[in-house]
XYZ file of C-alpha atoms in Angstrom:
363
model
C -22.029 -35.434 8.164
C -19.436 -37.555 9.165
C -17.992 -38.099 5.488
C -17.804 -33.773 5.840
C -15.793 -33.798 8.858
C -13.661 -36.598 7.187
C -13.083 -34.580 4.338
C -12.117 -31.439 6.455
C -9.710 -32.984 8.521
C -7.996 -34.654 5.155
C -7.443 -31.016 4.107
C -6.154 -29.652 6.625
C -3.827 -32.587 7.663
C -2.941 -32.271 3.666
C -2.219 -28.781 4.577
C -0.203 -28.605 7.497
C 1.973 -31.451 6.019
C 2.656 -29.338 2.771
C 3.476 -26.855 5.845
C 6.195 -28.902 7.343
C 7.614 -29.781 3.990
C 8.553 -26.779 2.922
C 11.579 -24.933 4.129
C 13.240 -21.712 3.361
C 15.490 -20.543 1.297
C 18.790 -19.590 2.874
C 18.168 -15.781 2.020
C 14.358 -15.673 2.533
C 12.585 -14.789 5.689
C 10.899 -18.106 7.264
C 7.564 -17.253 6.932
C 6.165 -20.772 7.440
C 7.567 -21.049 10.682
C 5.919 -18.151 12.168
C 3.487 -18.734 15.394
C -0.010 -18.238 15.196
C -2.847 -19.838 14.119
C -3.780 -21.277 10.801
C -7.179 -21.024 8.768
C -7.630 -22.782 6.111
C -10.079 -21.204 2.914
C -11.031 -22.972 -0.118
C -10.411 -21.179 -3.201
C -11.436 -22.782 -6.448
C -9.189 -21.040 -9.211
C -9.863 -22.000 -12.097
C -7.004 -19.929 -14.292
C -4.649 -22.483 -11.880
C -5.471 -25.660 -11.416
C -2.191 -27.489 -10.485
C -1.488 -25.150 -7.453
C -3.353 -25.629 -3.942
C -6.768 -24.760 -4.272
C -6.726 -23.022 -1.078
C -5.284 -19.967 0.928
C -3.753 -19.965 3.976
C -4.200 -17.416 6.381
C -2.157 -16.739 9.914
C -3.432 -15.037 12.673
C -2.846 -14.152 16.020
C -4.236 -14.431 19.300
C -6.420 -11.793 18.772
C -7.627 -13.257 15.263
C -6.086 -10.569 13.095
C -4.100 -11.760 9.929
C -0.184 -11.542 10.059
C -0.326 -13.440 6.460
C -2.077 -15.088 3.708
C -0.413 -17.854 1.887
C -0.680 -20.373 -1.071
C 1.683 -22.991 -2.401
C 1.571 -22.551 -6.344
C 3.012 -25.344 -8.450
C 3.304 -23.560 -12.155
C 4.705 -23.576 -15.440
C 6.377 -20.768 -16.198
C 6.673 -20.387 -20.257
C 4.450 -20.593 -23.235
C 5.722 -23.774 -24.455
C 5.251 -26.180 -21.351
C 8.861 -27.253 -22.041
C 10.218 -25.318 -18.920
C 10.520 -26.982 -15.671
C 7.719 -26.618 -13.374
C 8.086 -23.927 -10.313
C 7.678 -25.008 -6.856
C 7.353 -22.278 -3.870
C 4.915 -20.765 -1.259
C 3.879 -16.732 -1.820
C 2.563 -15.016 0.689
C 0.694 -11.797 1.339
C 0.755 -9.361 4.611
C -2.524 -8.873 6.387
C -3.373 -6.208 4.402
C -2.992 -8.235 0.895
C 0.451 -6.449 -0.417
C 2.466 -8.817 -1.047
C 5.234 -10.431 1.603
C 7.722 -12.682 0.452
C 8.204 -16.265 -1.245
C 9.592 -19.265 0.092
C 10.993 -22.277 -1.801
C 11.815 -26.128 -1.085
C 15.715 -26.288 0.061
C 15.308 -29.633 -2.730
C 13.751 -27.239 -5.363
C 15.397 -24.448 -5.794
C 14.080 -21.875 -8.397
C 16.175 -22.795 -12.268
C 17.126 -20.496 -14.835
C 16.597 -20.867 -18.745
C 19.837 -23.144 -18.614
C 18.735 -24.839 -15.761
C 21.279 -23.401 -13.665
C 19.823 -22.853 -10.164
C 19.249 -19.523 -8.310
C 22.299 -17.973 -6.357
C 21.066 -16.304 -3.568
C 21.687 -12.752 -5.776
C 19.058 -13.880 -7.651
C 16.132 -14.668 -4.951
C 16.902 -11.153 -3.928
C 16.472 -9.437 -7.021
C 12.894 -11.615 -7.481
C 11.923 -10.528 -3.670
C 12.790 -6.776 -5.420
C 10.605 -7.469 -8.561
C 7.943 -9.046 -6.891
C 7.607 -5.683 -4.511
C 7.399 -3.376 -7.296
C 3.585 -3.283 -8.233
C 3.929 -0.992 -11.363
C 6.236 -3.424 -12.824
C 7.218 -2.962 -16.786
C 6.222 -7.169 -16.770
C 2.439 -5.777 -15.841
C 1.636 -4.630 -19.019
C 3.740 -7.347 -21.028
C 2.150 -10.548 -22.340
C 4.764 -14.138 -22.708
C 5.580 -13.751 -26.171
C 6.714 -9.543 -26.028
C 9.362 -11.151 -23.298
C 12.107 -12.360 -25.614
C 13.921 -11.842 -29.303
C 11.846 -14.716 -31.311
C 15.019 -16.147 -33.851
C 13.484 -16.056 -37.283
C 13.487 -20.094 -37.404
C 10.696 -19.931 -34.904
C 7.202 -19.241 -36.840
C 5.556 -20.220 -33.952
C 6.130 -18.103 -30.424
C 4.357 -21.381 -28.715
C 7.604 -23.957 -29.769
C 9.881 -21.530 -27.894
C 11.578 -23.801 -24.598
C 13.220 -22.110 -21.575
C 16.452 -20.669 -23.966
C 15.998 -20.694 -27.444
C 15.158 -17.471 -27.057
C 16.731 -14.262 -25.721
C 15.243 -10.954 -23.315
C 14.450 -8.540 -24.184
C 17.405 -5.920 -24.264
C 14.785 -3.323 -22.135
C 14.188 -5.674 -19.437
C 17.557 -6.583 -19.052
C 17.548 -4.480 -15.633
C 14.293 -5.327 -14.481
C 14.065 -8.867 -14.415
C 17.018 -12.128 -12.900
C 18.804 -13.192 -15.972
C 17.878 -15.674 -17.825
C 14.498 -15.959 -16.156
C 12.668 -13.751 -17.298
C 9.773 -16.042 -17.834
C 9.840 -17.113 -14.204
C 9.817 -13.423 -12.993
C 6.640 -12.348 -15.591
C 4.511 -15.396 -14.361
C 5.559 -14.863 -10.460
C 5.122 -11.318 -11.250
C 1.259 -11.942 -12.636
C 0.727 -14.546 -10.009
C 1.385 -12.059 -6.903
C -1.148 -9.588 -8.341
C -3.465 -11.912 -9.894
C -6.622 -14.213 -8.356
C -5.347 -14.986 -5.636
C -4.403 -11.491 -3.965
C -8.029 -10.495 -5.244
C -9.235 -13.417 -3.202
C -7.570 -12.425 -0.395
C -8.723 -8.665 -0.850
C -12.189 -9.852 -0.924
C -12.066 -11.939 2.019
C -10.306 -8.841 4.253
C -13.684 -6.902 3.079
C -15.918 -9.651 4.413
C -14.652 -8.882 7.422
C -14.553 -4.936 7.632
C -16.770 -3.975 10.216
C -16.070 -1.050 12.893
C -14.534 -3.660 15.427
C -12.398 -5.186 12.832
C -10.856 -1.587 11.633
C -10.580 -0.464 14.990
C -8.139 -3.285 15.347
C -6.289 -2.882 12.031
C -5.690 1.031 12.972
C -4.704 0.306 16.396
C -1.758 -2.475 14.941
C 1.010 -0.274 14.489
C 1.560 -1.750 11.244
C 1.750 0.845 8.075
C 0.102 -1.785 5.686
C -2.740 -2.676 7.612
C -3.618 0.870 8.831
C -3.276 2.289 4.964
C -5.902 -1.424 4.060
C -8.373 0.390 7.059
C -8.314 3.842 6.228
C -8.465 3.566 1.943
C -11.623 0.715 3.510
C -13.491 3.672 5.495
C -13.499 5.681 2.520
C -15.432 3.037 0.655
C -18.090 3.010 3.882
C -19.445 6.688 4.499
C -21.031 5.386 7.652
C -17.822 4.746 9.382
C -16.744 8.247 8.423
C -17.313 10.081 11.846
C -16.467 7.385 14.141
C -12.715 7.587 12.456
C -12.264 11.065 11.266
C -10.030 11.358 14.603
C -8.177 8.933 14.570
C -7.008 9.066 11.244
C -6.118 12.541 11.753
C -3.298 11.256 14.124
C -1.551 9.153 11.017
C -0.907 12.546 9.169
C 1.755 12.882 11.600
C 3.234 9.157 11.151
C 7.487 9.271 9.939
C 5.650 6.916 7.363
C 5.417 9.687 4.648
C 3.047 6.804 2.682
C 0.763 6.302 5.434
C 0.819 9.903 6.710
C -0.274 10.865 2.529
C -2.751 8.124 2.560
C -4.343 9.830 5.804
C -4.455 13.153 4.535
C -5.674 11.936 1.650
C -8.751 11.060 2.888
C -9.531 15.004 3.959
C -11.148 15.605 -0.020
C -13.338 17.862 -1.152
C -16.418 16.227 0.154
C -15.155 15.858 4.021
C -12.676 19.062 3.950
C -16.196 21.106 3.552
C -17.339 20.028 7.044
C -15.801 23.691 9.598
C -15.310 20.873 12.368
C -12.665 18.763 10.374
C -10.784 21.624 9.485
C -10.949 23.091 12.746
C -10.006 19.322 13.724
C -6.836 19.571 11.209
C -5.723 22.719 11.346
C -5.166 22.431 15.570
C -2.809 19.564 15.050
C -0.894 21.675 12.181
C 2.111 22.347 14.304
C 2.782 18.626 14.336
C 2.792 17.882 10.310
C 5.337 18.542 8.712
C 6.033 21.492 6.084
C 4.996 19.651 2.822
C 2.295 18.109 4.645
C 1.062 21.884 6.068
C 1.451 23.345 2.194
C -0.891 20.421 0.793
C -3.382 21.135 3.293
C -3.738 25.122 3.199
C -3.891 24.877 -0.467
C -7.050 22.176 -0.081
C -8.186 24.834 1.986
C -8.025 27.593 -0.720
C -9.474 25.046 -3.002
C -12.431 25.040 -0.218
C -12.953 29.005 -0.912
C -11.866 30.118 2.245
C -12.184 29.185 5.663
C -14.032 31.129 9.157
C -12.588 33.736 10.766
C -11.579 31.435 13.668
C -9.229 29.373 11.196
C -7.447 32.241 9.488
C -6.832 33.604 13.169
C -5.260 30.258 14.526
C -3.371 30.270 11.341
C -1.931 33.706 11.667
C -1.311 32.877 15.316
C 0.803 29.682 14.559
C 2.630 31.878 11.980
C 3.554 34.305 14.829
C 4.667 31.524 17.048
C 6.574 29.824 14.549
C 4.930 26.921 14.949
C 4.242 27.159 11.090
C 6.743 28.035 8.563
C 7.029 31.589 7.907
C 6.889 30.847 4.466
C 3.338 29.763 4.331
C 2.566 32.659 5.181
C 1.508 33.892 1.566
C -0.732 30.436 1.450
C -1.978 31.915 4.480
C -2.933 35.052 2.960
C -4.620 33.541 -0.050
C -7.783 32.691 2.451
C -7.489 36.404 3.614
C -11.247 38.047 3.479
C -11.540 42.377 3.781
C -14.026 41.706 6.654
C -11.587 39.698 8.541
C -10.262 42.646 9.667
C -13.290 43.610 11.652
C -12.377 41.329 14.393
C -9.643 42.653 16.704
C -7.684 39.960 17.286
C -6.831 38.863 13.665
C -6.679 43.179 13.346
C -3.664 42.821 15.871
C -1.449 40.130 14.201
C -1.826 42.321 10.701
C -0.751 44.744 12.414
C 1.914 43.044 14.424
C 3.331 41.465 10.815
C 3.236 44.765 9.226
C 5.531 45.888 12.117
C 7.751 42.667 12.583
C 11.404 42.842 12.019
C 11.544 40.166 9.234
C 10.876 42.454 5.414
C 9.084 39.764 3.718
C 6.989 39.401 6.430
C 6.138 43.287 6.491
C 6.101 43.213 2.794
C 3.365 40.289 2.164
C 1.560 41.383 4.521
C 1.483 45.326 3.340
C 0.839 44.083 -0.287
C -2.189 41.654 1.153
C -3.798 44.808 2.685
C -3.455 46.651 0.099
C -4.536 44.613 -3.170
C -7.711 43.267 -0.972
Protein backbone atom coordinates (compact mmCIF):
# COMPACT_ATOMS: atom_id res chain seq x y z
CA UNK A 1 0.00 0.00 0.00
CA UNK A 2 2.40 2.38 0.90
CA UNK A 3 4.82 1.62 -2.18
CA UNK A 4 1.12 2.61 -4.23
CA UNK A 5 0.76 5.86 -2.66
CA UNK A 6 4.58 6.37 -3.28
CA UNK A 7 4.19 5.70 -6.74
CA UNK A 8 1.12 8.08 -7.11
CA UNK A 9 2.55 10.94 -5.63
CA UNK A 10 5.90 10.39 -7.98
CA UNK A 11 3.46 10.87 -10.89
CA UNK A 12 1.85 13.46 -10.16
CA UNK A 13 4.81 15.52 -8.70
CA UNK A 14 6.42 14.25 -12.27
CA UNK A 15 3.41 15.86 -13.66
CA UNK A 16 2.93 19.09 -12.27
CA UNK A 17 6.72 19.73 -12.73
CA UNK A 18 6.45 18.95 -16.58
CA UNK A 19 3.51 21.60 -15.83
CA UNK A 20 5.70 24.36 -14.63
CA UNK A 21 8.27 23.69 -17.28
CA UNK A 22 6.52 24.38 -20.01
CA UNK A 23 5.67 27.84 -21.19
CA UNK A 24 3.90 29.33 -24.08
CA UNK A 25 4.57 30.34 -27.11
CA UNK A 26 4.44 34.08 -27.64
CA UNK A 27 1.33 33.69 -30.05
CA UNK A 28 -0.43 30.76 -28.28
CA UNK A 29 -3.06 31.03 -25.66
CA UNK A 30 -1.52 29.92 -22.09
CA UNK A 31 -3.40 27.07 -21.53
CA UNK A 32 -1.18 25.62 -18.79
CA UNK A 33 -1.64 28.43 -16.68
CA UNK A 34 -5.28 28.25 -16.44
CA UNK A 35 -6.96 27.77 -12.75
CA UNK A 36 -8.65 24.80 -11.84
CA UNK A 37 -7.99 21.61 -10.77
CA UNK A 38 -5.87 18.89 -12.21
CA UNK A 39 -6.61 15.01 -12.62
CA UNK A 40 -4.29 13.00 -13.58
CA UNK A 41 -5.34 9.52 -15.93
CA UNK A 42 -3.06 6.89 -16.97
CA UNK A 43 -3.15 6.09 -20.50
CA UNK A 44 -0.96 3.30 -21.77
CA UNK A 45 -0.50 4.04 -25.64
CA UNK A 46 1.15 1.83 -27.10
CA UNK A 47 1.35 3.42 -30.93
CA UNK A 48 3.48 6.27 -28.64
CA UNK A 49 5.66 5.33 -26.32
CA UNK A 50 8.10 8.30 -25.88
CA UNK A 51 5.25 10.81 -25.04
CA UNK A 52 3.59 10.98 -21.40
CA UNK A 53 1.67 8.06 -20.82
CA UNK A 54 -1.00 10.01 -19.30
CA UNK A 55 -3.77 12.72 -19.90
CA UNK A 56 -4.35 15.59 -18.14
CA UNK A 57 -7.58 16.84 -17.45
CA UNK A 58 -8.72 20.49 -15.87
CA UNK A 59 -11.69 21.10 -14.16
CA UNK A 60 -13.49 23.45 -12.28
CA UNK A 61 -15.04 23.93 -9.09
CA UNK A 62 -17.90 22.22 -10.05
CA UNK A 63 -15.79 19.17 -11.53
CA UNK A 64 -16.63 19.76 -15.17
CA UNK A 65 -13.65 19.61 -17.72
CA UNK A 66 -12.38 23.01 -19.20
CA UNK A 67 -9.46 20.75 -20.92
CA UNK A 68 -7.70 17.60 -21.51
CA UNK A 69 -4.04 17.65 -22.09
CA UNK A 70 -0.89 15.51 -22.95
CA UNK A 71 2.72 16.42 -23.49
CA UNK A 72 3.82 14.36 -26.70
CA UNK A 73 7.52 14.06 -27.40
CA UNK A 74 7.55 12.66 -31.28
CA UNK A 75 9.36 12.15 -34.31
CA UNK A 76 7.94 13.59 -36.98
CA UNK A 77 9.28 11.80 -40.40
CA UNK A 78 9.74 8.36 -41.74
CA UNK A 79 13.37 8.32 -41.50
CA UNK A 80 14.02 9.16 -37.69
CA UNK A 81 16.58 11.69 -39.01
CA UNK A 82 14.28 14.73 -38.14
CA UNK A 83 14.55 16.41 -34.90
CA UNK A 84 12.29 15.29 -32.27
CA UNK A 85 9.00 17.59 -31.47
CA UNK A 86 8.43 18.87 -28.10
CA UNK A 87 4.87 20.55 -27.12
CA UNK A 88 1.66 20.07 -24.99
CA UNK A 89 -1.91 19.52 -27.13
CA UNK A 90 -4.82 19.97 -25.61
CA UNK A 91 -8.49 19.21 -26.08
CA UNK A 92 -11.76 21.32 -24.87
CA UNK A 93 -14.11 19.55 -22.53
CA UNK A 94 -15.92 18.22 -25.12
CA UNK A 95 -12.73 16.42 -26.90
CA UNK A 96 -12.40 18.92 -30.12
CA UNK A 97 -9.40 19.93 -30.13
CA UNK A 98 -7.99 23.39 -28.30
CA UNK A 99 -4.70 24.55 -28.94
CA UNK A 100 -0.86 23.53 -28.56
CA UNK A 101 1.69 24.94 -26.49
CA UNK A 102 5.48 24.69 -26.90
CA UNK A 103 8.76 25.16 -24.65
CA UNK A 104 9.96 29.02 -25.15
CA UNK A 105 13.68 26.73 -25.40
CA UNK A 106 12.07 24.42 -28.08
CA UNK A 107 10.53 26.01 -30.48
CA UNK A 108 8.85 23.94 -33.32
CA UNK A 109 11.91 23.57 -36.60
CA UNK A 110 11.33 23.40 -40.12
CA UNK A 111 12.93 20.88 -42.72
CA UNK A 112 16.04 23.33 -42.65
CA UNK A 113 15.95 23.62 -39.17
CA UNK A 114 14.92 27.06 -39.27
CA UNK A 115 12.56 27.72 -36.32
CA UNK A 116 8.84 28.70 -36.42
CA UNK A 117 7.96 32.52 -36.88
CA UNK A 118 5.02 33.17 -35.15
CA UNK A 119 3.12 33.09 -38.92
CA UNK A 120 3.77 29.74 -38.79
CA UNK A 121 2.27 28.55 -35.21
CA UNK A 122 -0.77 30.26 -36.54
CA UNK A 123 -1.20 28.56 -39.65
CA UNK A 124 -0.57 24.97 -37.52
CA UNK A 125 -3.31 26.29 -34.80
CA UNK A 126 -5.46 26.68 -38.42
CA UNK A 127 -4.52 23.11 -39.65
CA UNK A 128 -4.86 21.49 -36.55
CA UNK A 129 -8.72 22.95 -36.35
CA UNK A 130 -9.68 21.69 -39.61
CA UNK A 131 -10.87 18.00 -38.94
CA UNK A 132 -11.46 17.02 -42.66
CA UNK A 133 -7.97 17.84 -43.38
CA UNK A 134 -6.47 16.70 -47.03
CA UNK A 135 -3.32 15.23 -44.45
CA UNK A 136 -6.30 12.73 -43.04
CA UNK A 137 -6.36 10.59 -45.77
CA UNK A 138 -2.50 10.91 -46.69
CA UNK A 139 0.08 8.41 -45.43
CA UNK A 140 4.24 9.88 -44.82
CA UNK A 141 5.55 8.83 -47.98
CA UNK A 142 2.40 10.50 -50.49
CA UNK A 143 3.73 13.90 -48.56
CA UNK A 144 6.69 14.84 -50.73
CA UNK A 145 8.36 14.54 -54.51
CA UNK A 146 10.74 11.32 -53.77
CA UNK A 147 14.14 12.46 -56.17
CA UNK A 148 14.78 9.41 -58.27
CA UNK A 149 18.22 8.74 -56.26
CA UNK A 150 16.05 7.70 -53.38
CA UNK A 151 14.87 3.86 -53.91
CA UNK A 152 13.95 3.82 -50.57
CA UNK A 153 11.04 6.44 -49.18
CA UNK A 154 12.46 5.33 -45.50
CA UNK A 155 16.28 7.14 -46.18
CA UNK A 156 14.40 10.39 -46.86
CA UNK A 157 15.70 13.18 -43.79
CA UNK A 158 13.76 16.38 -42.97
CA UNK A 159 14.71 18.09 -46.77
CA UNK A 160 15.88 15.91 -49.25
CA UNK A 161 12.70 15.89 -50.32
CA UNK A 162 10.10 18.39 -51.56
CA UNK A 163 5.83 18.88 -50.88
CA UNK A 164 3.83 18.13 -52.51
CA UNK A 165 2.80 20.98 -55.04
CA UNK A 166 -1.20 20.26 -53.78
CA UNK A 167 -0.49 20.79 -50.27
CA UNK A 168 1.42 23.69 -50.76
CA UNK A 169 -1.65 25.77 -49.23
CA UNK A 170 -2.64 23.49 -46.69
CA UNK A 171 0.22 22.80 -44.71
CA UNK A 172 3.52 25.57 -42.95
CA UNK A 173 6.28 25.33 -45.43
CA UNK A 174 8.71 23.22 -45.20
CA UNK A 175 7.01 21.19 -42.51
CA UNK A 176 4.89 19.39 -43.85
CA UNK A 177 5.90 16.33 -41.98
CA UNK A 178 5.44 18.09 -38.66
CA UNK A 179 1.87 19.26 -39.65
CA UNK A 180 0.74 15.40 -41.00
CA UNK A 181 2.01 13.78 -37.67
CA UNK A 182 0.47 16.76 -35.36
CA UNK A 183 -2.37 16.52 -37.64
CA UNK A 184 -2.81 12.46 -36.93
CA UNK A 185 -1.83 12.97 -33.36
CA UNK A 186 -4.85 15.50 -32.52
CA UNK A 187 -7.35 13.00 -33.96
CA UNK A 188 -5.70 9.89 -33.07
CA UNK A 189 -5.57 7.68 -29.51
CA UNK A 190 -5.47 10.04 -27.50
CA UNK A 191 -8.68 12.23 -28.39
CA UNK A 192 -10.43 8.66 -28.53
CA UNK A 193 -9.22 8.26 -24.99
CA UNK A 194 -10.48 11.26 -23.98
CA UNK A 195 -13.91 10.62 -25.86
CA UNK A 196 -14.22 7.48 -23.99
CA UNK A 197 -13.55 8.79 -20.70
CA UNK A 198 -16.32 11.90 -21.26
CA UNK A 199 -18.81 8.74 -21.90
CA UNK A 200 -17.87 7.13 -18.61
CA UNK A 201 -19.17 9.86 -17.18
CA UNK A 202 -22.53 10.65 -19.11
CA UNK A 203 -25.18 10.26 -16.80
CA UNK A 204 -28.39 12.68 -16.53
CA UNK A 205 -26.58 14.89 -13.81
CA UNK A 206 -23.48 15.12 -15.80
CA UNK A 207 -25.45 16.34 -19.18
CA UNK A 208 -27.57 18.48 -17.29
CA UNK A 209 -24.40 20.29 -16.47
CA UNK A 210 -22.75 20.20 -19.91
CA UNK A 211 -26.17 21.79 -21.46
CA UNK A 212 -26.49 24.27 -18.82
CA UNK A 213 -22.46 25.58 -19.60
CA UNK A 214 -23.07 28.02 -22.13
CA UNK A 215 -20.38 26.58 -24.05
CA UNK A 216 -21.28 25.50 -27.91
CA UNK A 217 -18.79 22.48 -27.75
CA UNK A 218 -19.87 20.94 -24.74
CA UNK A 219 -23.65 21.37 -25.32
CA UNK A 220 -23.24 19.88 -29.15
CA UNK A 221 -20.78 16.63 -26.93
CA UNK A 222 -24.40 16.37 -24.65
CA UNK A 223 -26.96 16.52 -27.10
CA UNK A 224 -25.15 14.14 -30.19
CA UNK A 225 -24.57 11.85 -26.31
CA UNK A 226 -28.53 11.75 -25.63
CA UNK A 227 -29.09 10.51 -28.96
CA UNK A 228 -26.90 7.52 -28.28
CA UNK A 229 -29.13 6.94 -24.80
CA UNK A 230 -32.98 6.67 -25.73
CA UNK A 231 -33.70 6.77 -22.04
CA UNK A 232 -32.59 10.27 -21.59
CA UNK A 233 -34.75 11.21 -24.55
CA UNK A 234 -37.82 12.78 -22.67
CA UNK A 235 -36.11 14.27 -19.82
CA UNK A 236 -34.19 16.59 -22.63
CA UNK A 237 -36.48 16.88 -25.52
CA UNK A 238 -37.14 20.53 -23.96
CA UNK A 239 -34.38 21.71 -23.41
CA UNK A 240 -32.77 21.00 -26.47
CA UNK A 241 -35.54 22.54 -28.23
CA UNK A 242 -34.28 25.95 -26.80
CA UNK A 243 -30.65 25.50 -28.74
CA UNK A 244 -32.55 25.60 -32.17
CA UNK A 245 -32.73 29.15 -31.48
CA UNK A 246 -28.86 29.60 -30.44
CA UNK A 247 -26.85 32.58 -33.02
CA UNK A 248 -24.60 29.34 -33.08
CA UNK A 249 -25.98 28.16 -36.52
CA UNK A 250 -23.72 24.71 -35.63
CA UNK A 251 -25.23 24.13 -32.40
CA UNK A 252 -28.72 25.38 -33.32
CA UNK A 253 -28.35 22.45 -36.62
CA UNK A 254 -27.01 19.96 -34.24
CA UNK A 255 -30.30 20.55 -32.04
CA UNK A 256 -32.65 20.31 -34.70
CA UNK A 257 -30.99 17.61 -35.82
CA UNK A 258 -31.92 15.52 -33.26
CA UNK A 259 -35.94 16.01 -34.20
CA UNK A 260 -35.55 12.69 -36.96
CA UNK A 261 -37.85 10.60 -38.18
CA UNK A 262 -38.17 8.43 -35.17
CA UNK A 263 -38.85 11.43 -32.49
CA UNK A 264 -40.56 13.97 -35.14
CA UNK A 265 -43.48 11.11 -35.19
CA UNK A 266 -44.35 11.79 -31.52
CA UNK A 267 -47.81 14.96 -32.05
CA UNK A 268 -46.31 16.37 -28.65
CA UNK A 269 -42.76 17.25 -30.07
CA UNK A 270 -44.10 18.81 -32.95
CA UNK A 271 -46.64 20.58 -31.15
CA UNK A 272 -43.48 21.31 -28.79
CA UNK A 273 -41.51 22.72 -32.04
CA UNK A 274 -43.78 24.21 -33.99
CA UNK A 275 -44.94 26.81 -30.81
CA UNK A 276 -41.42 28.10 -30.60
CA UNK A 277 -41.36 28.55 -34.62
CA UNK A 278 -41.58 32.28 -34.47
CA UNK A 279 -38.21 32.30 -32.76
CA UNK A 280 -36.04 30.12 -35.46
CA UNK A 281 -35.00 31.54 -37.99
CA UNK A 282 -36.21 31.21 -41.80
CA UNK A 283 -33.81 28.38 -42.95
CA UNK A 284 -34.25 26.81 -39.74
CA UNK A 285 -38.44 27.07 -40.15
CA UNK A 286 -38.04 25.62 -44.03
CA UNK A 287 -35.95 22.48 -42.70
CA UNK A 288 -38.47 21.78 -40.22
CA UNK A 289 -41.92 22.04 -42.23
CA UNK A 290 -40.37 19.98 -44.86
CA UNK A 291 -39.46 17.11 -41.97
CA UNK A 292 -42.92 17.62 -41.34
CA UNK A 293 -44.14 16.78 -44.91
CA UNK A 294 -41.69 13.99 -44.79
CA UNK A 295 -43.89 12.94 -41.54
CA UNK A 296 -47.16 12.74 -43.95
CA UNK A 297 -48.88 15.45 -42.52
CA UNK A 298 -49.52 16.81 -39.29
CA UNK A 299 -53.20 17.35 -36.93
CA UNK A 300 -55.45 19.79 -37.60
CA UNK A 301 -54.24 21.79 -34.56
CA UNK A 302 -50.66 22.18 -36.26
CA UNK A 303 -51.73 23.24 -39.73
CA UNK A 304 -54.04 25.86 -37.85
CA UNK A 305 -51.15 27.38 -35.66
CA UNK A 306 -49.21 27.33 -38.81
CA UNK A 307 -51.67 29.24 -40.90
CA UNK A 308 -52.13 31.52 -37.90
CA UNK A 309 -48.34 32.42 -37.61
CA UNK A 310 -48.49 32.96 -41.42
CA UNK A 311 -51.27 35.58 -40.84
CA UNK A 312 -49.35 37.24 -38.11
CA UNK A 313 -46.23 37.30 -39.86
CA UNK A 314 -44.58 35.68 -37.42
CA UNK A 315 -43.57 33.15 -40.24
CA UNK A 316 -42.37 34.08 -43.58
CA UNK A 317 -45.00 34.53 -46.04
CA UNK A 318 -43.11 32.52 -48.24
CA UNK A 319 -43.52 29.29 -46.44
CA UNK A 320 -46.57 29.52 -47.01
CA UNK A 321 -46.64 26.95 -50.03
CA UNK A 322 -44.55 24.48 -47.47
CA UNK A 323 -47.43 25.21 -45.45
CA UNK A 324 -49.85 24.10 -47.89
CA UNK A 325 -48.08 20.89 -48.78
CA UNK A 326 -49.55 19.39 -45.23
CA UNK A 327 -53.00 20.80 -46.38
CA UNK A 328 -55.77 17.81 -45.93
CA UNK A 329 -59.64 18.38 -47.85
CA UNK A 330 -61.13 17.67 -44.36
CA UNK A 331 -59.22 20.39 -42.79
CA UNK A 332 -61.62 22.54 -43.96
CA UNK A 333 -64.35 21.15 -41.80
CA UNK A 334 -63.14 22.99 -38.86
CA UNK A 335 -64.08 26.69 -38.80
CA UNK A 336 -61.28 28.23 -37.69
CA UNK A 337 -58.65 26.92 -40.21
CA UNK A 338 -62.09 27.54 -42.76
CA UNK A 339 -61.60 31.33 -41.77
CA UNK A 340 -57.85 31.92 -42.48
CA UNK A 341 -58.49 30.13 -46.16
CA UNK A 342 -60.77 32.29 -46.52
CA UNK A 343 -59.08 35.32 -45.09
CA UNK A 344 -55.83 34.41 -47.57
CA UNK A 345 -58.03 34.01 -50.47
CA UNK A 346 -59.20 37.61 -49.70
CA UNK A 347 -55.81 39.23 -48.50
CA UNK A 348 -54.34 42.04 -50.40
CA UNK A 349 -50.97 40.32 -51.19
CA UNK A 350 -51.69 38.13 -55.06
CA UNK A 351 -49.47 35.33 -54.28
CA UNK A 352 -51.01 34.91 -51.23
CA UNK A 353 -54.63 34.82 -52.89
CA UNK A 354 -53.17 32.87 -55.67
CA UNK A 355 -51.52 29.79 -53.60
CA UNK A 356 -54.04 29.65 -51.68
CA UNK A 357 -56.93 29.58 -54.62
CA UNK A 358 -54.74 26.97 -56.51
CA UNK A 359 -54.42 24.79 -53.00
CA UNK A 360 -58.28 24.71 -52.86
CA UNK A 361 -58.70 23.94 -55.93
CA UNK A 362 -56.16 21.03 -56.97
CA UNK A 363 -57.09 19.29 -53.39
Amino acid sequence: MIKRLWFLVVIVSAGLICLSYFEVESTQENFLGWKGERVFHSFNDTTDASSDQQIVELQDDNGMPLWFGRHFFKDVCISGKCKMIRLWLFWDGAGNYLGFQVPENEPLTKSDHTIFEPQDYTKLDEILKDRSSILKDLKQEELVIIPDSIKNPYELDGYTAATQPALAEVVVKDAVYSCHTLWHTVYGPTQQEIFRLLDERADAGFLMKMLGSRKPEKIIWAIETIEKHREYHEAFYSGIITFIKSDDELLAKKALDFFQKDVLKDKLIQKQLVDEMPFFSARTNVELIWRLIEMGGVSEEIFQQLLQFVKEEKLQVTTLNLVFQLYQPNFRENKEIDALLNDFLNADDAYVRTLTQKVLETK
